[in-house]
PDB file of C-alpha atoms in Angstrom:
ATOM      1  CA  GLY A 432     -16.541  -0.764  -5.816  1.00 63.00           C
ATOM      2  CA  ALA A 433     -13.407  -2.617  -4.915  1.00 82.00           C
ATOM      3  CA  VAL A 434     -13.969  -2.617  -1.010  1.00 90.00           C
ATOM      4  CA  VAL A 435     -11.743  -4.679   1.178  1.00 93.00           C
ATOM      5  CA  SER A 436     -12.533  -5.388   4.923  1.00 96.00           C
ATOM      6  CA  GLN A 437     -10.331  -6.655   7.610  1.00 97.00           C
ATOM      7  CA  HIS A 438     -11.148  -8.140  10.828  1.00 97.00           C
ATOM      8  CA  PRO A 439     -10.457  -7.476  13.705  1.00 97.00           C
ATOM      9  CA  SER A 440      -9.288  -3.915  13.510  1.00 97.00           C
ATOM     10  CA  ARG A 441      -7.580  -4.003  16.830  1.00 97.00           C
ATOM     11  CA  VAL A 442      -6.421  -6.938  18.752  1.00 97.00           C
ATOM     12  CA  ILE A 443      -4.345  -7.229  21.909  1.00 97.00           C
ATOM     13  CA  CYS A 444      -2.889 -10.592  22.995  1.00 96.00           C
ATOM     14  CA  LYS A 445      -0.508 -12.168  25.297  1.00 96.00           C
ATOM     15  CA  SER A 446       3.002 -13.239  24.261  1.00 97.00           C
ATOM     16  CA  GLY A 447       2.944 -16.875  22.974  1.00 96.00           C
ATOM     17  CA  THR A 448      -0.528 -16.776  21.664  1.00 97.00           C
ATOM     18  CA  SER A 449      -1.725 -17.042  17.998  1.00 97.00           C
ATOM     19  CA  VAL A 450      -3.681 -14.269  16.301  1.00 97.00           C
ATOM     20  CA  LYS A 451      -5.794 -14.773  13.037  1.00 97.00           C
ATOM     21  CA  ILE A 452      -6.623 -11.810  10.890  1.00 97.00           C
ATOM     22  CA  GLU A 453      -9.119 -11.997   8.035  1.00 97.00           C
ATOM     23  CA  CYS A 454      -9.180 -10.050   4.833  1.00 96.00           C
ATOM     24  CA  ARG A 455     -12.143 -10.090   2.566  1.00 95.00           C
ATOM     25  CA  SER A 456     -12.979  -8.493  -0.732  1.00 91.00           C
ATOM     26  CA  LEU A 457     -16.650  -7.421  -0.475  1.00 92.00           C
ATOM     27  CA  ASP A 458     -17.634  -6.695  -4.196  1.00 86.00           C
ATOM     28  CA  PHE A 459     -15.023  -8.348  -6.287  1.00 84.00           C
ATOM     29  CA  GLN A 460     -13.134 -11.649  -6.627  1.00 86.00           C
ATOM     30  CA  ALA A 461      -9.733 -11.202  -5.407  1.00 85.00           C
ATOM     31  CA  THR A 462      -7.325 -13.400  -7.364  1.00 84.00           C
ATOM     32  CA  THR A 463      -4.411 -12.078  -5.480  1.00 89.00           C
ATOM     33  CA  MET A 464      -4.058 -10.783  -1.963  1.00 92.00           C
ATOM     34  CA  PHE A 465      -1.109  -9.127  -0.407  1.00 94.00           C
ATOM     35  CA  TRP A 466      -0.241  -8.917   3.340  1.00 96.00           C
ATOM     36  CA  TYR A 467       1.839  -5.947   4.512  1.00 96.00           C
ATOM     37  CA  ARG A 468       3.275  -4.770   7.669  1.00 96.00           C
ATOM     38  CA  GLN A 469       3.949  -1.305   8.895  1.00 94.00           C
ATOM     39  CA  PHE A 470       5.851  -0.213  11.758  1.00 92.00           C
ATOM     40  CA  PRO A 471       5.331   3.408  13.063  1.00 87.00           C
ATOM     41  CA  LYS A 472       6.682   6.146  10.807  1.00 82.00           C
ATOM     42  CA  GLN A 473       7.993   3.449   8.410  1.00 85.00           C
ATOM     43  CA  SER A 474       6.733   2.530   4.922  1.00 84.00           C
ATOM     44  CA  LEU A 475       4.889  -0.570   3.946  1.00 90.00           C
ATOM     45  CA  MET A 476       6.739  -3.773   4.085  1.00 91.00           C
ATOM     46  CA  LEU A 477       5.417  -6.553   1.879  1.00 92.00           C
ATOM     47  CA  MET A 478       5.386  -9.740   3.766  1.00 95.00           C
ATOM     48  CA  ALA A 479       3.672 -12.235   1.220  1.00 94.00           C
ATOM     49  CA  THR A 480       1.725 -12.498  -1.902  1.00 92.00           C
ATOM     50  CA  SER A 481      -1.029 -14.999  -1.830  1.00 90.00           C
ATOM     51  CA  ASN A 482      -3.016 -16.411  -4.851  1.00 86.00           C
ATOM     52  CA  GLU A 483      -6.346 -18.230  -4.499  1.00 82.00           C
ATOM     53  CA  GLY A 484      -5.772 -21.940  -4.141  1.00 81.00           C
ATOM     54  CA  SER A 485      -1.855 -21.804  -4.219  1.00 84.00           C
ATOM     55  CA  LYS A 486       0.788 -21.529  -1.462  1.00 88.00           C
ATOM     56  CA  ALA A 487       1.676 -18.046  -0.532  1.00 92.00           C
ATOM     57  CA  THR A 488       4.910 -16.671  -1.675  1.00 92.00           C
ATOM     58  CA  TYR A 489       6.932 -15.003   1.145  1.00 95.00           C
ATOM     59  CA  GLU A 490       9.390 -12.010   0.857  1.00 93.00           C
ATOM     60  CA  GLN A 491      12.875 -12.498   1.879  1.00 92.00           C
ATOM     61  CA  GLY A 492      13.274 -12.445   5.582  1.00 93.00           C
ATOM     62  CA  VAL A 493       9.577 -13.350   6.447  1.00 95.00           C
ATOM     63  CA  GLU A 494       9.167 -16.522   8.357  1.00 94.00           C
ATOM     64  CA  LYS A 495       6.645 -18.600   6.557  1.00 93.00           C
ATOM     65  CA  ASP A 496       5.972 -20.899   9.538  1.00 95.00           C
ATOM     66  CA  LYS A 497       5.374 -17.911  11.884  1.00 96.00           C
ATOM     67  CA  PHE A 498       3.123 -16.025   9.397  1.00 97.00           C
ATOM     68  CA  LEU A 499       0.596 -18.599   8.213  1.00 96.00           C
ATOM     69  CA  ILE A 500      -1.300 -17.351   5.106  1.00 94.00           C
ATOM     70  CA  ASN A 501      -4.448 -19.119   3.802  1.00 91.00           C
ATOM     71  CA  HIS A 502      -6.237 -17.864   0.580  1.00 88.00           C
ATOM     72  CA  ALA A 503      -8.835 -20.526   0.345  1.00 82.00           C
ATOM     73  CA  SER A 504     -11.459 -18.709  -1.769  1.00 89.00           C
ATOM     74  CA  LEU A 505     -11.662 -15.723  -4.027  1.00 88.00           C
ATOM     75  CA  THR A 506     -12.986 -13.445  -1.310  1.00 91.00           C
ATOM     76  CA  LEU A 507     -11.145 -14.554   1.695  1.00 93.00           C
ATOM     77  CA  SER A 508      -7.438 -14.613   2.777  1.00 94.00           C
ATOM     78  CA  THR A 509      -6.250 -15.098   6.493  1.00 95.00           C
ATOM     79  CA  LEU A 510      -2.995 -14.295   8.094  1.00 97.00           C
ATOM     80  CA  THR A 511      -2.245 -16.079  11.396  1.00 97.00           C
ATOM     81  CA  VAL A 512       0.585 -14.907  13.592  1.00 97.00           C
ATOM     82  CA  THR A 513       1.798 -17.889  15.504  1.00 97.00           C
ATOM     83  CA  SER A 514       3.477 -17.717  18.835  1.00 96.00           C
ATOM     84  CA  ALA A 515       3.262 -13.797  18.806  1.00 96.00           C
ATOM     85  CA  HIS A 516       5.833 -11.776  20.684  1.00 96.00           C
ATOM     86  CA  PRO A 517       6.119  -8.091  21.456  1.00 96.00           C
ATOM     87  CA  GLU A 518       8.204  -7.542  18.310  1.00 95.00           C
ATOM     88  CA  ASP A 519       5.346  -8.739  16.264  1.00 96.00           C
ATOM     89  CA  SER A 520       3.404  -5.767  17.310  1.00 96.00           C
ATOM     90  CA  SER A 521       2.583  -3.725  14.291  1.00 96.00           C
ATOM     91  CA  PHE A 522      -0.044  -2.551  11.832  1.00 97.00           C
ATOM     92  CA  TYR A 523      -0.952  -5.407   9.421  1.00 98.00           C
ATOM     93  CA  ILE A 524      -2.732  -4.364   6.215  1.00 97.00           C
ATOM     94  CA  CYS A 525      -3.926  -6.592   3.398  1.00 96.00           C
ATOM     95  CA  SER A 526      -4.639  -5.460  -0.025  1.00 94.00           C
ATOM     96  CA  ALA A 527      -6.508  -7.152  -2.891  1.00 91.00           C
ATOM     97  CA  ARG A 528      -6.354  -7.191  -6.793  1.00 86.00           C
ATOM     98  CA  GLY A 529      -8.704  -9.217  -8.772  1.00 75.00           C
ATOM     99  CA  LEU A 530     -11.302  -9.616 -11.431  1.00 62.00           C
ATOM    100  CA  GLY A 531     -13.311  -6.364 -12.174  1.00 55.00           C
ATOM    101  CA  THR A 532     -11.108  -4.170 -10.169  1.00 54.00           C
ATOM    102  CA  SER A 533      -8.910  -2.674 -12.815  1.00 54.00           C
ATOM    103  CA  GLY A 534      -8.010  -2.267 -16.318  1.00 53.00           C
ATOM    104  CA  GLY A 535      -5.165  -4.472 -15.923  1.00 55.00           C
ATOM    105  CA  TYR A 536      -2.874  -2.065 -14.446  1.00 60.00           C
ATOM    106  CA  ASN A 537      -2.220  -3.843 -11.396  1.00 66.00           C
ATOM    107  CA  GLU A 538      -3.721  -1.557  -8.767  1.00 78.00           C
ATOM    108  CA  GLN A 539      -4.285  -2.876  -5.320  1.00 85.00           C
ATOM    109  CA  PHE A 540      -7.085  -1.915  -2.909  1.00 89.00           C
ATOM    110  CA  PHE A 541      -6.273  -1.869   0.908  1.00 93.00           C
ATOM    111  CA  GLY A 542      -8.187  -3.018   3.727  1.00 95.00           C
ATOM    112  CA  PRO A 543      -8.459  -0.853   6.794  1.00 96.00           C
ATOM    113  CA  GLY A 544      -5.655  -2.667   8.678  1.00 97.00           C
ATOM    114  CA  THR A 545      -5.428  -4.586  11.960  1.00 97.00           C
ATOM    115  CA  ARG A 546      -3.455  -3.078  14.786  1.00 97.00           C
ATOM    116  CA  LEU A 547      -1.784  -5.894  16.679  1.00 97.00           C
ATOM    117  CA  THR A 548      -0.377  -5.442  20.232  1.00 97.00           C
ATOM    118  CA  VAL A 549       1.426  -8.207  21.951  1.00 97.00           C
ATOM    119  CA  LEU A 550       1.905  -7.775  25.601  1.00 96.00           C
TER     120      LEU A 550
ATOM    121  CA  GLN B 117      19.886   1.404  -4.151  1.00 56.00           C
ATOM    122  CA  LYS B 118      16.105   1.904  -3.372  1.00 60.00           C
ATOM    123  CA  GLU B 119      13.751   0.812  -6.241  1.00 89.00           C
ATOM    124  CA  VAL B 120      11.312   3.783  -5.528  1.00 93.00           C
ATOM    125  CA  GLU B 121      12.466   7.029  -3.955  1.00 94.00           C
ATOM    126  CA  GLN B 122      10.664   9.638  -2.312  1.00 94.00           C
ATOM    127  CA  ASN B 123      11.659  12.740  -0.153  1.00 91.00           C
ATOM    128  CA  SER B 124      10.241  11.971   3.184  1.00 89.00           C
ATOM    129  CA  GLY B 125       9.308  15.679   3.891  1.00 89.00           C
ATOM    130  CA  PRO B 126       7.535  17.139   5.521  1.00 94.00           C
ATOM    131  CA  LEU B 127       6.547  19.314   2.649  1.00 96.00           C
ATOM    132  CA  SER B 128       4.679  22.218   3.927  1.00 97.00           C
ATOM    133  CA  VAL B 129       2.241  24.277   1.730  1.00 97.00           C
ATOM    134  CA  PRO B 130      -0.218  26.987   2.440  1.00 97.00           C
ATOM    135  CA  GLU B 131      -3.906  26.279   2.037  1.00 97.00           C
ATOM    136  CA  GLY B 132      -5.030  26.847  -1.678  1.00 97.00           C
ATOM    137  CA  ALA B 133      -1.430  26.463  -3.054  1.00 97.00           C
ATOM    138  CA  ILE B 134      -0.235  23.653  -5.437  1.00 98.00           C
ATOM    139  CA  ALA B 135       1.514  20.782  -3.735  1.00 97.00           C
ATOM    140  CA  SER B 136       4.106  19.053  -5.776  1.00 97.00           C
ATOM    141  CA  LEU B 137       5.159  15.417  -4.788  1.00 98.00           C
ATOM    142  CA  ASN B 138       8.088  13.788  -6.550  1.00 97.00           C
ATOM    143  CA  CYS B 139       9.063  10.191  -7.002  1.00 96.00           C
ATOM    144  CA  THR B 140      11.770   8.439  -8.969  1.00 96.00           C
ATOM    145  CA  TYR B 141      12.154   4.672  -9.802  1.00 95.00           C
ATOM    146  CA  SER B 142      15.022   2.459 -10.862  1.00 94.00           C
ATOM    147  CA  ASP B 143      13.368  -0.359 -12.737  1.00 90.00           C
ATOM    148  CA  ARG B 144      13.110   0.425 -16.380  1.00 90.00           C
ATOM    149  CA  GLY B 145      10.727  -2.406 -16.830  1.00 88.00           C
ATOM    150  CA  SER B 146       8.145  -0.778 -14.675  1.00 90.00           C
ATOM    151  CA  GLN B 147       5.002  -0.257 -16.557  1.00 89.00           C
ATOM    152  CA  SER B 148       2.332   1.373 -14.294  1.00 91.00           C
ATOM    153  CA  PHE B 149       2.743   3.785 -11.430  1.00 93.00           C
ATOM    154  CA  PHE B 150       0.455   4.513  -8.529  1.00 93.00           C
ATOM    155  CA  TRP B 151      -0.069   7.284  -5.928  1.00 96.00           C
ATOM    156  CA  TYR B 152      -1.552   6.521  -2.601  1.00 95.00           C
ATOM    157  CA  ARG B 153      -2.594   8.591   0.354  1.00 96.00           C
ATOM    158  CA  GLN B 154      -2.283   7.347   3.870  1.00 95.00           C
ATOM    159  CA  TYR B 155      -3.648   9.307   6.763  1.00 96.00           C
ATOM    160  CA  SER B 156      -1.964   8.707  10.174  1.00 92.00           C
ATOM    161  CA  GLY B 157      -3.002   5.321  11.588  1.00 91.00           C
ATOM    162  CA  LYS B 158      -5.049   4.352   8.591  1.00 94.00           C
ATOM    163  CA  SER B 159      -4.448   2.204   5.514  1.00 94.00           C
ATOM    164  CA  PRO B 160      -3.561   3.550   2.081  1.00 94.00           C
ATOM    165  CA  GLU B 161      -6.080   4.923  -0.204  1.00 93.00           C
ATOM    166  CA  LEU B 162      -5.623   4.693  -4.021  1.00 91.00           C
ATOM    167  CA  ILE B 163      -5.630   8.278  -5.512  1.00 94.00           C
ATOM    168  CA  MET B 164      -4.667   7.449  -8.980  1.00 92.00           C
ATOM    169  CA  PHE B 165      -2.489   5.526 -11.352  1.00 91.00           C
ATOM    170  CA  ILE B 166      -0.609   6.322 -14.656  1.00 94.00           C
ATOM    171  CA  TYR B 167       1.001   4.267 -17.328  1.00 91.00           C
ATOM    172  CA  SER B 168       1.613   6.608 -20.277  1.00 92.00           C
ATOM    173  CA  ASN B 169       4.075   9.305 -20.593  1.00 95.00           C
ATOM    174  CA  GLY B 170       2.598  12.706 -19.873  1.00 95.00           C
ATOM    175  CA  ASP B 171      -0.190  14.118 -17.702  1.00 96.00           C
ATOM    176  CA  LYS B 172      -3.281  12.436 -16.275  1.00 96.00           C
ATOM    177  CA  GLU B 173      -5.769  14.457 -14.472  1.00 97.00           C
ATOM    178  CA  ASP B 174      -8.560  13.623 -12.023  1.00 95.00           C
ATOM    179  CA  GLY B 175     -10.278  16.516 -10.058  1.00 96.00           C
ATOM    180  CA  ARG B 176      -7.596  18.468  -8.070  1.00 97.00           C
ATOM    181  CA  PHE B 177      -4.986  15.771  -8.779  1.00 98.00           C
ATOM    182  CA  THR B 178      -2.516  15.592 -11.608  1.00 98.00           C
ATOM    183  CA  ALA B 179      -0.039  12.693 -12.214  1.00 97.00           C
ATOM    184  CA  GLN B 180       2.914  13.098 -14.600  1.00 97.00           C
ATOM    185  CA  LEU B 181       4.957  10.466 -15.991  1.00 97.00           C
ATOM    186  CA  ASN B 182       8.430  10.873 -17.704  1.00 96.00           C
ATOM    187  CA  LYS B 183       9.791   7.367 -18.468  1.00 95.00           C
ATOM    188  CA  ALA B 184      12.946   8.674 -19.901  1.00 95.00           C
ATOM    189  CA  SER B 185      13.682  10.262 -16.756  1.00 95.00           C
ATOM    190  CA  GLN B 186      12.138   7.583 -14.629  1.00 96.00           C
ATOM    191  CA  TYR B 187      10.179  10.307 -12.695  1.00 96.00           C
ATOM    192  CA  VAL B 188       6.708  10.333 -11.522  1.00 97.00           C
ATOM    193  CA  SER B 189       5.057  13.256  -9.886  1.00 98.00           C
ATOM    194  CA  LEU B 190       1.726  14.161  -8.130  1.00 98.00           C
ATOM    195  CA  LEU B 191       0.277  17.715  -8.347  1.00 98.00           C
ATOM    196  CA  ILE B 192      -2.348  18.629  -5.972  1.00 98.00           C
ATOM    197  CA  ARG B 193      -4.200  21.971  -6.780  1.00 98.00           C
ATOM    198  CA  ASP B 194      -6.012  24.098  -4.165  1.00 98.00           C
ATOM    199  CA  SER B 195      -4.358  22.218  -1.409  1.00 98.00           C
ATOM    200  CA  GLN B 196      -6.708  21.892   1.486  1.00 97.00           C
ATOM    201  CA  PRO B 197      -5.904  20.936   5.194  1.00 96.00           C
ATOM    202  CA  SER B 198      -7.644  17.577   4.681  1.00 96.00           C
ATOM    203  CA  ASP B 199      -5.011  16.816   2.175  1.00 97.00           C
ATOM    204  CA  SER B 200      -2.399  16.608   5.004  1.00 97.00           C
ATOM    205  CA  ALA B 201      -1.187  12.958   4.820  1.00 97.00           C
ATOM    206  CA  THR B 202       1.594  10.706   3.638  1.00 96.00           C
ATOM    207  CA  TYR B 203       1.630  10.199  -0.033  1.00 97.00           C
ATOM    208  CA  LEU B 204       2.994   6.891  -1.296  1.00 96.00           C
ATOM    209  CA  CYS B 205       4.347   6.386  -4.685  1.00 96.00           C
ATOM    210  CA  ALA B 206       4.573   2.789  -6.119  1.00 93.00           C
ATOM    211  CA  ASP B 207       5.510   1.172  -9.364  1.00 91.00           C
ATOM    212  CA  SER B 208       4.636  -2.311 -10.920  1.00 88.00           C
ATOM    213  CA  ARG B 209       6.195  -4.284 -13.895  1.00 80.00           C
ATOM    214  CA  GLY B 210       2.475  -5.271 -14.636  1.00 68.00           C
ATOM    215  CA  GLY B 211       1.323  -8.559 -15.480  1.00 63.00           C
ATOM    216  CA  GLY B 212       0.206  -9.442 -12.123  1.00 64.00           C
ATOM    217  CA  ASN B 213       3.462  -8.457 -10.268  1.00 72.00           C
ATOM    218  CA  LYS B 214       3.541  -6.966  -6.962  1.00 84.00           C
ATOM    219  CA  LEU B 215       3.899  -3.100  -6.282  1.00 88.00           C
ATOM    220  CA  THR B 216       7.116  -1.714  -4.945  1.00 89.00           C
ATOM    221  CA  PHE B 217       6.393   1.106  -2.528  1.00 91.00           C
ATOM    222  CA  GLY B 218       8.520   4.320  -1.846  1.00 93.00           C
ATOM    223  CA  THR B 219       8.834   5.417   1.790  1.00 91.00           C
ATOM    224  CA  GLY B 220       6.336   8.199   1.277  1.00 94.00           C
ATOM    225  CA  THR B 221       6.221  11.970   1.525  1.00 96.00           C
ATOM    226  CA  GLN B 222       4.516  13.588   4.331  1.00 96.00           C
ATOM    227  CA  LEU B 223       2.469  16.596   3.209  1.00 97.00           C
ATOM    228  CA  LYS B 224       1.304  19.337   5.667  1.00 97.00           C
ATOM    229  CA  VAL B 225      -1.192  21.975   4.382  1.00 97.00           C
ATOM    230  CA  GLU B 226      -1.152  24.827   6.596  1.00 95.00           C
ATOM    231  CA  LEU B 227      -3.966  27.316   7.251  1.00 90.00           C
TER     232      LEU B 227
END
């Protein structure tokens, strides 16, 4: 149980284009989804927290107009990197927490990640 | 001051030995604590969580929590080369709050 998928697993795009990444909870309803970014040999950096049906809460320093997050249903959240540039190249990982996944101890289950390369 | 601190390592242990991974946290309001394993190029995988003082065992893994010292550890018994990965410690205030991750400790289990 508690399986989270992400699509695509890897994407290469040209500078200036937009890229959409999907995060799905496959066997539970994700009331909250989180988006992280991880640069090589660094730890996870939380970008935003997304609650179903609400606007995402962005961490300090993360541009909400550049990283658009939508959590329109209890099983799907999307992250759109708009006007991507080479410095946006990173490993983007979503995680989900929700009904039926925990005993209330807040554990998050991670998707497999999306490796974005902007040329 | 970092909220969750871990030694970056690498921590090298021989196969079959006990690996001990340590983590300290600064938020006395933290209620639950998590250990994740992350292989290179992959996303984190939950190993276990703990919320009460003392030990919690799951197979070869034992998590230890000492709230008075604000200290969490993970012991891996009979370490295997497949345990070689980065281990991330995280805490949470609970109640739907986000997790705060440490920078991770790289573990190398050598043949």
